[in-house]
Amino acid sequence: MVEEVDMAPDQGSRQESDSVLAAGTSAPPFTLKSIPGKSYSLSDFRGKPVVLVFYPADWSPVCGDQIALYNEMLEEFAEYQAQVLGVSVDGEWCHKAFAENRSIHFPLLCDFEPKGEVSRRYGAYDRVNGMSQRALFVIDGNGMISWSYLSPIDVNPGADGIFAALDKLGIRTGDRASQQPRPTTIERERKNDGEISAS
C-alpha cells in the first residue's frame, strides 16, 4: 500500500514530473489490466467521452473519497455518455479488493508494470514517490484531450471541473438535461447530509 505524503509547498511531485498533457493534445493510447482476467483499452470507448482519473493509491483516505464520489455520480456521467476510468499503480488484486469493498462500479486500471508507464505518458507520474499523481482528463469521442487538471496530492478535486468540460462537449442527453442544471458539489453534499466530502 502506498501512503499519501503531506508535502511542504516547496517540495512535491509537481516539480519532479512533467506537466500533465494539455487540452488539444491527442490522448496516448493504452491497454491496462483492471481486475484478474479483464483489461481495457482507451480505444474501447471510441466515440464517447472518457473521464480519466489518475490517483495515488486505492486505500488512501483522499483517494477513497474521490473514487467514491465519482462512483456516486455515475448516473450524472451517463447523461453525457461518459465512461469513467480510474488509474493508479496498484495491482489487479488490490483493485479487485478495493472495488468490492467500496462497491465501485467503474473500471480501476493497473498502471503496475511497467510501473507508471501510462501515468508518465499523460504527465501524471510522481517520480519521487513512485505513484500516479492526482490528475484528471476529459477525453472526447475522437481521442483528443478536451480538459486536464493536476490537483494537489492531498486535495480531492471533486467533479465540477469535469462536468464543466463535459458541458463544453455539448452531448448531454436525457430528459434531465433540459429540465434543470446539474447540482453543484455543495448541493450534493447537502442532499447527502454531508456523508461524503466532495471538495
XYZ file of N, CA and C in Angstrom, residues 73-185:
339
model
N -21.711 9.390 -8.649
C -22.157 10.277 -9.716
C -22.240 9.586 -11.081
N -22.200 8.265 -11.104
C -22.192 7.556 -12.388
C -23.429 7.864 -13.230
N -24.586 8.058 -12.606
C -25.782 8.414 -13.385
C -25.614 9.768 -14.061
N -24.975 10.698 -13.366
C -24.732 12.013 -13.970
C -23.743 11.908 -15.126
N -22.694 11.086 -14.964
C -21.749 10.883 -16.059
C -22.449 10.226 -17.254
N -23.389 9.324 -16.970
C -24.115 8.634 -18.043
C -24.933 9.618 -18.875
N -25.380 10.721 -18.291
C -26.116 11.729 -19.046
C -25.260 12.319 -20.170
N -23.959 12.224 -20.024
C -23.016 12.711 -21.043
C -22.465 11.550 -21.879
N -22.973 10.353 -21.633
C -22.470 9.128 -22.262
C -20.996 8.917 -21.947
N -20.541 9.435 -20.804
C -19.121 9.409 -20.448
C -18.768 8.154 -19.654
N -17.619 7.590 -19.979
C -17.072 6.443 -19.253
C -15.997 6.927 -18.301
N -16.135 6.595 -17.031
C -15.120 6.936 -16.035
C -14.149 5.764 -15.917
N -12.848 6.085 -15.914
C -11.785 5.090 -15.721
C -10.821 5.624 -14.677
N -10.580 4.858 -13.613
C -9.582 5.215 -12.620
C -8.261 4.551 -12.959
N -7.149 5.225 -12.697
C -5.817 4.667 -12.985
C -4.894 4.937 -11.808
N -4.280 3.878 -11.285
C -3.233 4.011 -10.266
C -2.200 2.920 -10.502
N -1.116 2.968 -9.748
C -0.066 1.956 -9.898
C -0.358 0.702 -9.084
N -1.524 0.626 -8.461
C -1.912 -0.580 -7.719
C -2.087 -1.754 -8.675
N -1.922 -2.965 -8.163
C -2.094 -4.180 -8.946
C -3.549 -4.596 -9.060
N -3.811 -5.600 -9.906
C -5.179 -6.026 -10.185
C -5.889 -6.619 -8.970
N -5.168 -7.325 -8.099
C -5.816 -7.892 -6.911
C -6.160 -6.796 -5.914
N -5.340 -5.789 -5.842
C -5.629 -4.639 -4.981
C -6.877 -3.913 -5.488
N -6.950 -3.677 -6.801
C -8.129 -3.032 -7.384
C -9.387 -3.865 -7.139
N -9.261 -5.181 -7.296
C -10.423 -6.065 -7.090
C -10.937 -5.937 -5.661
N -10.030 -6.023 -4.693
C -10.436 -5.924 -3.285
C -11.034 -4.558 -2.973
N -10.401 -3.501 -3.470
C -10.882 -2.136 -3.215
C -12.263 -1.923 -3.843
N -12.432 -2.333 -5.093
C -13.712 -2.158 -5.784
C -14.825 -2.938 -5.088
N -14.531 -4.141 -4.653
C -15.544 -4.933 -3.941
C -15.867 -4.313 -2.592
N -14.854 -3.872 -1.856
C -15.048 -3.289 -0.536
C -15.865 -2.001 -0.595
N -15.613 -1.183 -1.611
C -16.270 0.121 -1.727
C -17.433 0.128 -2.724
N -17.750 -1.046 -3.296
C -18.833 -1.156 -4.292
C -18.642 -0.181 -5.448
N -17.439 -0.165 -6.002
C -17.113 0.705 -7.133
C -17.615 0.045 -8.418
N -18.315 0.819 -9.249
C -18.944 0.273 -10.454
C -18.371 0.848 -11.738
N -17.121 1.265 -11.708
C -16.432 1.643 -12.939
C -15.026 1.047 -12.869
N -14.379 0.836 -14.017
C -13.082 0.160 -14.022
C -11.972 0.966 -13.345
N -11.202 0.274 -12.528
C -9.964 0.799 -11.948
C -8.833 0.078 -12.663
N -7.955 0.837 -13.301
C -6.929 0.254 -14.162
C -5.566 0.249 -13.484
N -4.798 -0.800 -13.776
C -3.497 -1.038 -13.141
C -2.362 -0.527 -14.014
N -1.771 0.574 -13.611
C -0.582 1.101 -14.284
C 0.625 0.534 -13.539
N 0.642 -0.789 -13.428
C 1.502 -1.510 -12.498
C 2.841 -1.928 -13.104
N 2.806 -2.498 -14.307
C 4.045 -2.989 -14.913
C 3.993 -2.804 -16.414
N 4.918 -2.060 -17.013
C 5.958 -1.304 -16.320
C 5.342 -0.187 -15.472
N 5.850 -0.067 -14.274
C 5.246 0.812 -13.273
C 5.132 2.251 -13.769
N 3.876 2.747 -13.774
C 3.611 4.138 -14.095
C 3.776 4.526 -15.548
N 3.855 3.565 -16.465
C 4.109 3.900 -17.870
C 3.031 4.810 -18.458
N 1.770 4.491 -18.224
C 0.684 5.307 -18.770
C 0.629 6.647 -18.043
N 0.797 6.634 -16.736
C 0.831 7.888 -15.968
C 1.914 8.809 -16.514
N 3.072 8.254 -16.841
C 4.174 9.051 -17.391
C 3.776 9.669 -18.730
N 3.117 8.888 -19.586
C 2.723 9.394 -20.901
C 1.759 10.569 -20.800
N 0.958 10.571 -19.737
C -0.001 11.664 -19.532
C 0.585 12.789 -18.672
N 1.852 12.639 -18.257
C 2.484 13.653 -17.414
C 1.953 13.631 -15.999
N 1.449 12.483 -15.558
C 0.782 12.376 -14.262
C 1.467 11.356 -13.351
N 2.789 11.298 -13.422
C 3.524 10.334 -12.586
C 4.441 11.078 -11.630
N 4.411 10.693 -10.391
C 5.259 11.254 -9.341
C 6.501 10.361 -9.239
N 7.594 10.806 -9.848
C 8.822 10.002 -9.880
C 9.466 9.881 -8.509
N 9.289 10.865 -7.641
C 9.894 10.827 -6.315
C 9.261 9.731 -5.455
N 7.924 9.659 -5.482
C 7.214 8.707 -4.635
C 6.762 7.447 -5.363
N 6.986 7.376 -6.671
C 6.683 6.162 -7.425
C 5.204 5.839 -7.523
N 4.384 6.858 -7.763
C 2.939 6.624 -7.877
C 2.332 7.635 -8.838
N 1.103 7.353 -9.233
C 0.377 8.308 -10.065
C 0.061 9.541 -9.238
N 0.025 10.670 -9.899
C -0.422 11.900 -9.252
C -1.949 11.960 -9.321
N -2.514 12.939 -8.646
C -3.962 13.140 -8.691
C -4.254 14.076 -9.871
N -4.573 13.474 -11.017
C -4.784 14.246 -12.248
C -6.057 13.778 -12.939
N -6.740 14.719 -13.561
C -7.998 14.441 -14.252
C -7.887 14.830 -15.721
N -8.496 14.026 -16.577
C -8.552 14.305 -18.007
C -9.950 14.014 -18.513
N -10.471 14.878 -19.369
C -11.674 14.574 -20.126
C -11.221 14.425 -21.566
N -11.507 13.252 -22.130
C -11.092 12.914 -23.494
C -12.361 12.813 -24.342
N -12.400 13.510 -25.454
C -13.605 13.482 -26.288
C -13.693 12.177 -27.076
N -14.792 11.998 -27.785
C -15.036 10.763 -28.520
C -14.070 10.499 -29.656
N -13.288 11.514 -30.034
C -12.280 11.355 -31.088
C -10.879 11.124 -30.529
N -10.777 10.982 -29.212
C -9.485 10.692 -28.605
C -8.627 11.910 -28.326
N -9.238 13.096 -28.318
C -8.498 14.320 -28.003
C -8.785 14.744 -26.563
N -7.752 15.198 -25.874
C -7.933 15.708 -24.519
C -8.629 17.062 -24.630
N -9.791 17.178 -24.004
C -10.516 18.454 -24.046
C -10.323 19.257 -22.766
N -9.837 18.607 -21.696
C -9.602 19.300 -20.422
C -8.687 18.429 -19.573
N -7.797 19.086 -18.818
C -6.944 18.352 -17.881
C -6.698 19.213 -16.654
N -6.408 18.539 -15.541
C -6.190 19.248 -14.285
C -5.294 18.412 -13.382
N -4.269 19.028 -12.829
C -3.397 18.392 -11.849
C -3.735 18.973 -10.483
N -4.228 18.127 -9.603
C -4.644 18.554 -8.265
C -3.503 18.367 -7.274
N -3.456 19.175 -6.225
C -2.509 18.874 -5.144
C -2.785 17.466 -4.610
N -1.754 16.791 -4.213
C -1.858 15.381 -3.820
C -2.843 15.148 -2.683
N -2.963 16.113 -1.779
C -3.802 15.911 -0.593
C -5.173 16.577 -0.710
N -5.589 16.916 -1.940
C -6.876 17.589 -2.149
C -7.736 16.765 -3.109
N -8.944 16.466 -2.676
C -9.923 15.831 -3.549
C -10.423 16.895 -4.522
N -10.178 16.739 -5.827
C -10.554 17.791 -6.772
C -12.049 17.876 -7.063
N -12.832 16.941 -6.544
C -14.263 16.962 -6.810
C -14.561 16.699 -8.274
N -15.726 17.137 -8.733
C -16.149 16.831 -10.099
C -16.622 18.035 -10.892
N -16.660 19.212 -10.293
C -17.188 20.377 -11.009
C -16.407 20.683 -12.283
N -15.085 20.595 -12.243
C -14.277 20.836 -13.439
C -14.555 19.818 -14.523
N -14.747 18.565 -14.122
C -15.064 17.501 -15.088
C -16.378 17.819 -15.784
N -17.406 18.162 -14.999
C -18.711 18.424 -15.600
C -18.701 19.684 -16.459
N -17.931 20.678 -16.085
C -17.813 21.871 -16.923
C -17.215 21.496 -18.276
N -16.206 20.622 -18.259
C -15.582 20.172 -19.514
C -16.557 19.331 -20.338
N -17.316 18.472 -19.677
C -18.308 17.660 -20.395
C -19.401 18.549 -20.980
N -19.808 19.580 -20.239
C -20.800 20.525 -20.755
C -20.319 21.168 -22.057
N -19.035 21.502 -22.115
C -18.483 22.134 -23.322
C -18.502 21.203 -24.526
N -18.496 19.894 -24.275
C -18.580 18.942 -25.389
C -19.984 18.934 -25.995
N -20.978 19.401 -25.226
C -22.326 19.562 -25.753
C -23.059 18.286 -26.090
N -22.877 17.230 -25.303
C -23.531 15.969 -25.640
C -24.406 15.422 -24.523
N -24.832 16.276 -23.625
C -25.690 15.819 -22.532
C -27.011 15.328 -23.096
N -27.484 14.182 -22.610
C -28.698 13.563 -23.129
C -29.733 13.395 -22.028
N -30.903 12.973 -22.422
C -31.939 12.627 -21.454
C -32.826 13.794 -21.089
N -33.929 13.452 -20.445
C -34.909 14.454 -20.024
C -34.331 15.419 -19.010
N -33.466 14.928 -18.130
C -32.907 15.772 -17.077
C -32.064 16.899 -17.656
N -31.493 16.687 -18.836
C -30.644 17.711 -19.439
C -31.427 18.997 -19.708
N -32.681 18.870 -20.085
C -33.465 20.055 -20.399
C -34.247 20.582 -19.199
N -34.368 19.780 -18.151
C -35.188 20.180 -17.011
C -34.473 21.093 -16.034
N -33.263 20.746 -15.654
C -32.604 21.511 -14.607
C -31.095 21.426 -14.738
N -30.390 22.416 -14.215
C -28.928 22.350 -14.249
C -28.417 21.271 -13.303
N -27.230 20.795 -13.578
C -26.596 19.788 -12.736
C -26.315 20.391 -11.372
N -26.576 19.635 -10.270
C -26.317 20.201 -8.938
C -24.837 20.437 -8.704
N -24.543 21.484 -7.938
C -23.158 21.768 -7.596
C -22.689 20.810 -6.517
N -21.393 20.809 -6.260
C -20.816 19.961 -5.225
C -21.458 20.249 -3.874
